[in-house]
């Protein structure tokens, strides 16, 4: 097996437990010869800034696939249904006190503070006909279009880069990385990952957080896969 690029999640994967950027992971990523794409549920400016500070090219998937840029000098493409998410948000707001995260910057989906009963919210949402789903990343709960995810984002970005999604190895830690693993050629979950991502993974590291990302890349290098 030989892969041409890596797509890596940010929070929980190249961070430390306290959410600081893991410098060992940064150093490892900087040493790579293959392109590295960042894929996050966070907003586009956060993803682009992280890419810049790591020393990458600005190829990012943000808002769980809703927002994409291939380079710093190009504007993002946005795809999603904020309107549909807003309808679901209004409905759920009748049952819970919900707090939006970064609503000013978020263009295609809604992220919420994790301080309400998610199971109950999902059950309530199922009684309605919104074309949205809720996903818990362990950092936020997202209300997002069922048609948009990091996997769809990777397909789109790979095409812009002249690659196939299957040319990528994906590294991630949570439920919002499952479709990314399905689209990529190989998926590696870090040890702190949740059940869903470990199930979707081809390989699970022994180490957690940024150490896990370092281990994942070393695993690929030692097999000659990148
Ligand atoms: O934005 C989130 O909820 C989590 O971000 P991540 O996808 O980089 O882990
Ligand atoms: Mg994550």
mmCIF file of C-alpha atoms and ligand atoms in Angstrom:
data_model
loop_
_atom_site.group_PDB
_atom_site.id
_atom_site.type_symbol
_atom_site.label_atom_id
_atom_site.label_comp_id
_atom_site.label_asym_id
_atom_site.label_seq_id
_atom_site.Cartn_x
_atom_site.Cartn_y
_atom_site.Cartn_z
ATOM 1 C CA UNK A 1 0.000 0.000 0.000
ATOM 2 C CA UNK A 2 1.126 3.516 -0.738
ATOM 3 C CA UNK A 3 -0.751 6.687 0.153
ATOM 4 C CA UNK A 4 -0.210 10.143 -1.323
ATOM 5 C CA UNK A 5 -1.538 12.410 1.424
ATOM 6 C CA UNK A 6 -2.776 12.578 5.008
ATOM 7 C CA UNK A 7 -5.934 14.155 6.388
ATOM 8 C CA UNK A 8 -5.851 14.786 10.113
ATOM 9 C CA UNK A 9 -8.481 15.880 12.601
ATOM 10 C CA UNK A 10 -7.547 18.712 14.978
ATOM 11 C CA UNK A 11 -9.245 18.505 18.392
ATOM 12 C CA UNK A 12 -8.392 15.346 20.302
ATOM 13 C CA UNK A 13 -5.947 14.216 17.608
ATOM 14 C CA UNK A 14 -3.148 16.787 17.293
ATOM 15 C CA UNK A 15 -3.943 18.439 20.604
ATOM 16 C CA UNK A 16 -3.103 17.526 24.196
ATOM 17 C CA UNK A 17 -5.743 16.497 26.712
ATOM 18 C CA UNK A 18 -6.107 20.153 27.776
ATOM 19 C CA UNK A 19 -6.661 21.134 24.117
ATOM 20 C CA UNK A 20 -3.303 22.845 23.625
ATOM 21 C CA UNK A 21 -1.678 22.074 20.300
ATOM 22 C CA UNK A 22 0.637 19.064 20.733
ATOM 23 C CA UNK A 23 4.093 20.230 19.671
ATOM 24 C CA UNK A 24 5.366 16.705 18.994
ATOM 25 C CA UNK A 25 2.525 16.179 16.521
ATOM 26 C CA UNK A 26 3.259 19.541 14.892
ATOM 27 C CA UNK A 27 6.935 18.643 14.507
ATOM 28 C CA UNK A 28 6.053 15.254 13.035
ATOM 29 C CA UNK A 29 3.572 16.764 10.554
ATOM 30 C CA UNK A 30 6.149 19.391 9.515
ATOM 31 C CA UNK A 31 8.645 16.646 8.728
ATOM 32 C CA UNK A 32 6.321 14.987 6.186
ATOM 33 C CA UNK A 33 6.877 15.174 2.440
ATOM 34 C CA UNK A 34 3.251 14.305 1.557
ATOM 35 C CA UNK A 35 0.502 16.985 1.676
ATOM 36 C CA UNK A 36 -1.376 17.225 4.974
ATOM 37 C CA UNK A 37 -4.985 18.420 5.097
ATOM 38 C CA UNK A 38 -6.649 19.450 8.369
ATOM 39 C CA UNK A 39 -10.271 18.351 8.874
ATOM 40 C CA UNK A 40 -12.270 19.806 11.745
ATOM 41 C CA UNK A 41 -15.733 20.491 13.053
ATOM 42 C CA UNK A 42 -14.475 23.924 13.965
ATOM 43 C CA UNK A 43 -14.881 27.091 11.906
ATOM 44 C CA UNK A 44 -12.935 27.878 8.747
ATOM 45 C CA UNK A 45 -10.739 30.652 10.159
ATOM 46 C CA UNK A 46 -9.673 28.361 13.027
ATOM 47 C CA UNK A 47 -8.727 25.596 10.571
ATOM 48 C CA UNK A 48 -6.842 27.976 8.265
ATOM 49 C CA UNK A 49 -4.971 29.589 11.153
ATOM 50 C CA UNK A 50 -4.003 26.190 12.537
ATOM 51 C CA UNK A 51 -2.803 25.138 9.083
ATOM 52 C CA UNK A 52 -0.736 28.326 8.760
ATOM 53 C CA UNK A 53 0.816 28.027 12.212
ATOM 54 C CA UNK A 54 1.724 24.388 11.664
ATOM 55 C CA UNK A 55 3.370 25.376 8.368
ATOM 56 C CA UNK A 56 0.893 23.722 5.969
ATOM 57 C CA UNK A 57 -0.627 24.975 2.700
ATOM 58 C CA UNK A 58 -4.112 25.973 3.858
ATOM 59 C CA UNK A 59 -5.884 22.892 2.497
ATOM 60 C CA UNK A 60 -8.597 22.470 5.119
ATOM 61 C CA UNK A 61 -12.004 20.934 5.684
ATOM 62 C CA UNK A 62 -13.935 22.903 8.326
ATOM 63 C CA UNK A 63 -17.443 22.857 9.831
ATOM 64 C CA UNK A 64 -17.542 19.060 9.412
ATOM 65 C CA UNK A 65 -17.220 19.309 5.642
ATOM 66 C CA UNK A 66 -19.406 22.369 5.105
ATOM 67 C CA UNK A 67 -16.493 24.760 4.510
ATOM 68 C CA UNK A 68 -13.390 24.028 2.457
ATOM 69 C CA UNK A 69 -10.299 25.830 1.202
ATOM 70 C CA UNK A 70 -7.517 24.327 -0.867
ATOM 71 C CA UNK A 71 -5.024 27.216 -0.446
ATOM 72 C CA UNK A 72 -4.743 30.416 1.593
ATOM 73 C CA UNK A 73 -5.122 32.640 -1.448
ATOM 74 C CA UNK A 74 -8.439 31.097 -2.484
ATOM 75 C CA UNK A 75 -11.815 31.787 -0.942
ATOM 76 C CA UNK A 76 -13.691 28.991 0.740
ATOM 77 C CA UNK A 77 -16.515 27.002 -0.742
ATOM 78 C CA UNK A 78 -19.477 26.619 1.547
ATOM 79 C CA UNK A 79 -22.091 23.937 1.385
ATOM 80 C CA UNK A 80 -24.677 23.078 3.959
ATOM 81 C CA UNK A 81 -28.059 24.117 5.142
ATOM 82 C CA UNK A 82 -27.745 26.597 7.951
ATOM 83 C CA UNK A 83 -31.427 27.424 7.480
ATOM 84 C CA UNK A 84 -32.487 23.817 8.128
ATOM 85 C CA UNK A 85 -30.120 23.671 11.128
ATOM 86 C CA UNK A 86 -31.678 26.905 12.454
ATOM 87 C CA UNK A 87 -35.151 25.359 12.214
ATOM 88 C CA UNK A 88 -33.986 22.342 14.213
ATOM 89 C CA UNK A 89 -32.275 24.682 16.684
ATOM 90 C CA UNK A 90 -35.492 26.688 17.184
ATOM 91 C CA UNK A 91 -37.441 23.490 17.746
ATOM 92 C CA UNK A 92 -34.911 22.138 20.270
ATOM 93 C CA UNK A 93 -34.693 25.523 22.012
ATOM 94 C CA UNK A 94 -38.297 24.969 23.073
ATOM 95 C CA UNK A 95 -37.088 22.011 25.156
ATOM 96 C CA UNK A 96 -33.536 22.891 26.242
ATOM 97 C CA UNK A 97 -31.445 25.946 27.071
ATOM 98 C CA UNK A 98 -28.935 25.807 24.218
ATOM 99 C CA UNK A 99 -25.782 27.883 23.719
ATOM 100 C CA UNK A 100 -24.346 28.341 20.225
ATOM 101 C CA UNK A 101 -20.563 28.338 19.746
ATOM 102 C CA UNK A 102 -19.058 30.910 17.334
ATOM 103 C CA UNK A 103 -22.369 31.640 15.575
ATOM 104 C CA UNK A 104 -20.960 34.775 13.918
ATOM 105 C CA UNK A 105 -18.286 32.799 12.060
ATOM 106 C CA UNK A 106 -20.114 29.531 11.465
ATOM 107 C CA UNK A 107 -21.687 29.484 8.006
ATOM 108 C CA UNK A 108 -23.068 26.007 7.316
ATOM 109 C CA UNK A 109 -24.007 24.311 10.608
ATOM 110 C CA UNK A 110 -24.550 24.995 14.307
ATOM 111 C CA UNK A 111 -22.266 23.987 17.170
ATOM 112 C CA UNK A 112 -23.617 23.858 20.716
ATOM 113 C CA UNK A 113 -22.133 23.718 24.197
ATOM 114 C CA UNK A 114 -22.351 20.159 25.567
ATOM 115 C CA UNK A 115 -24.559 20.982 28.546
ATOM 116 C CA UNK A 116 -27.897 19.423 27.644
ATOM 117 C CA UNK A 117 -29.331 15.901 27.346
ATOM 118 C CA UNK A 118 -28.199 14.809 23.864
ATOM 119 C CA UNK A 119 -30.074 11.479 23.854
ATOM 120 C CA UNK A 120 -33.323 13.237 24.673
ATOM 121 C CA UNK A 121 -32.603 15.871 22.002
ATOM 122 C CA UNK A 122 -31.932 13.211 19.354
ATOM 123 C CA UNK A 123 -35.162 11.418 20.249
ATOM 124 C CA UNK A 124 -37.111 14.665 20.014
ATOM 125 C CA UNK A 125 -35.500 15.538 16.691
ATOM 126 C CA UNK A 126 -36.536 12.142 15.324
ATOM 127 C CA UNK A 127 -40.190 13.119 15.777
ATOM 128 C CA UNK A 128 -39.623 15.953 13.248
ATOM 129 C CA UNK A 129 -38.732 15.988 9.569
ATOM 130 C CA UNK A 130 -35.605 18.139 9.549
ATOM 131 C CA UNK A 131 -32.896 17.013 7.182
ATOM 132 C CA UNK A 132 -30.290 17.348 9.944
ATOM 133 C CA UNK A 133 -28.469 15.181 12.471
ATOM 134 C CA UNK A 134 -26.650 15.784 15.744
ATOM 135 C CA UNK A 135 -23.089 14.661 16.312
ATOM 136 C CA UNK A 136 -21.080 14.806 19.531
ATOM 137 C CA UNK A 137 -17.354 15.377 19.019
ATOM 138 C CA UNK A 138 -16.608 15.485 22.768
ATOM 139 C CA UNK A 139 -15.816 19.181 22.268
ATOM 140 C CA UNK A 140 -19.181 20.349 20.954
ATOM 141 C CA UNK A 141 -22.503 18.994 19.770
ATOM 142 C CA UNK A 142 -23.160 19.866 16.144
ATOM 143 C CA UNK A 143 -26.468 20.223 14.332
ATOM 144 C CA UNK A 144 -25.521 19.555 10.727
ATOM 145 C CA UNK A 145 -27.030 18.590 7.394
ATOM 146 C CA UNK A 146 -27.281 14.831 6.866
ATOM 147 C CA UNK A 147 -25.742 15.421 3.410
ATOM 148 C CA UNK A 148 -22.551 17.068 4.712
ATOM 149 C CA UNK A 149 -19.702 15.412 6.599
ATOM 150 C CA UNK A 150 -15.902 15.334 6.596
ATOM 151 C CA UNK A 151 -15.973 12.426 4.102
ATOM 152 C CA UNK A 152 -17.952 14.445 1.547
ATOM 153 C CA UNK A 153 -15.540 17.314 2.243
ATOM 154 C CA UNK A 154 -12.546 15.080 1.574
ATOM 155 C CA UNK A 155 -13.988 13.891 -1.757
ATOM 156 C CA UNK A 156 -14.359 17.508 -2.828
ATOM 157 C CA UNK A 157 -10.971 18.695 -1.592
ATOM 158 C CA UNK A 158 -9.137 15.666 -2.996
ATOM 159 C CA UNK A 159 -10.558 16.481 -6.435
ATOM 160 C CA UNK A 160 -9.314 20.090 -6.131
ATOM 161 C CA UNK A 161 -5.872 18.677 -5.300
ATOM 162 C CA UNK A 162 -5.904 16.260 -8.251
ATOM 163 C CA UNK A 163 -6.146 13.274 -5.903
ATOM 164 C CA UNK A 164 -8.711 10.654 -4.911
ATOM 165 C CA UNK A 165 -10.086 10.456 -1.367
ATOM 166 C CA UNK A 166 -8.697 6.906 -1.253
ATOM 167 C CA UNK A 167 -5.170 8.330 -1.702
ATOM 168 C CA UNK A 168 -5.448 9.749 1.834
ATOM 169 C CA UNK A 169 -4.804 8.208 5.221
ATOM 170 C CA UNK A 170 -7.164 9.739 7.801
ATOM 171 C CA UNK A 171 -6.279 10.189 11.477
ATOM 172 C CA UNK A 172 -9.001 11.100 13.955
ATOM 173 C CA UNK A 173 -10.640 10.698 17.339
ATOM 174 C CA UNK A 174 -14.406 10.943 17.250
ATOM 175 C CA UNK A 175 -17.831 10.378 15.712
ATOM 176 C CA UNK A 176 -17.444 13.298 13.301
ATOM 177 C CA UNK A 177 -14.457 11.496 11.723
ATOM 178 C CA UNK A 178 -16.340 8.278 10.815
ATOM 179 C CA UNK A 179 -17.302 9.332 7.261
ATOM 180 C CA UNK A 180 -13.768 10.679 6.796
ATOM 181 C CA UNK A 181 -12.402 7.204 7.553
ATOM 182 C CA UNK A 182 -14.947 5.670 5.160
ATOM 183 C CA UNK A 183 -13.893 8.003 2.325
ATOM 184 C CA UNK A 184 -10.134 7.735 2.939
ATOM 185 C CA UNK A 185 -8.000 4.751 1.923
ATOM 186 C CA UNK A 186 -7.022 3.951 5.526
ATOM 187 C CA UNK A 187 -8.214 5.218 8.917
ATOM 188 C CA UNK A 188 -6.219 5.478 12.137
ATOM 189 C CA UNK A 189 -7.936 6.285 15.440
ATOM 190 C CA UNK A 190 -5.952 7.633 18.375
ATOM 191 C CA UNK A 191 -6.331 5.731 21.673
ATOM 192 C CA UNK A 192 -8.509 8.439 23.256
ATOM 193 C CA UNK A 193 -10.972 8.045 20.377
ATOM 194 C CA UNK A 194 -14.609 7.176 21.024
ATOM 195 C CA UNK A 195 -16.264 3.807 20.290
ATOM 196 C CA UNK A 196 -17.619 4.875 16.906
ATOM 197 C CA UNK A 197 -14.293 5.957 15.459
ATOM 198 C CA UNK A 198 -12.421 2.950 16.819
ATOM 199 C CA UNK A 199 -14.981 0.703 15.130
ATOM 200 C CA UNK A 200 -14.508 2.543 11.818
ATOM 201 C CA UNK A 201 -10.688 2.469 12.085
ATOM 202 C CA UNK A 202 -8.250 0.146 10.292
ATOM 203 C CA UNK A 203 -5.748 0.737 13.078
ATOM 204 C CA UNK A 204 -5.901 2.136 16.627
ATOM 205 C CA UNK A 205 -2.805 3.636 18.268
ATOM 206 C CA UNK A 206 -1.602 2.776 21.777
ATOM 207 C CA UNK A 207 -0.904 6.425 22.567
ATOM 208 C CA UNK A 208 -3.493 9.132 23.093
ATOM 209 C CA UNK A 209 -3.988 12.656 21.737
ATOM 210 C CA UNK A 210 -0.972 14.208 19.946
ATOM 211 C CA UNK A 211 1.278 11.307 20.945
ATOM 212 C CA UNK A 212 -1.208 9.073 19.159
ATOM 213 C CA UNK A 213 -0.935 11.168 15.983
ATOM 214 C CA UNK A 214 2.867 10.867 16.137
ATOM 215 C CA UNK A 215 2.526 7.100 16.578
ATOM 216 C CA UNK A 216 0.073 6.925 13.646
ATOM 217 C CA UNK A 217 2.506 8.702 11.314
ATOM 218 C CA UNK A 218 5.446 6.594 12.517
ATOM 219 C CA UNK A 219 3.333 3.481 11.867
ATOM 220 C CA UNK A 220 2.730 4.636 8.273
ATOM 221 C CA UNK A 221 6.411 5.459 7.775
ATOM 222 C CA UNK A 222 7.640 2.160 9.205
ATOM 223 C CA UNK A 223 5.359 0.280 6.779
ATOM 224 C CA UNK A 224 6.558 2.434 3.870
ATOM 225 C CA UNK A 225 2.958 3.512 3.240
ATOM 226 C CA UNK A 226 3.745 7.237 2.930
HETATM 227 O O1 LIG B 1 -15.322 21.213 16.449
HETATM 228 C C1 LIG B 1 -15.441 20.191 17.133
HETATM 229 O O2 LIG B 1 -16.477 19.928 17.757
HETATM 230 C C2 LIG B 1 -14.323 19.201 17.197
HETATM 231 O O3 LIG B 1 -13.301 19.552 16.335
HETATM 232 P P1 LIG B 1 -12.462 18.425 15.572
HETATM 233 O O4 LIG B 1 -13.306 17.956 14.455
HETATM 234 O O5 LIG B 1 -11.213 19.177 15.137
HETATM 235 O O6 LIG B 1 -12.128 17.353 16.571
HETATM 236 MG MG1 LIG B 2 -11.533 15.476 16.920
#
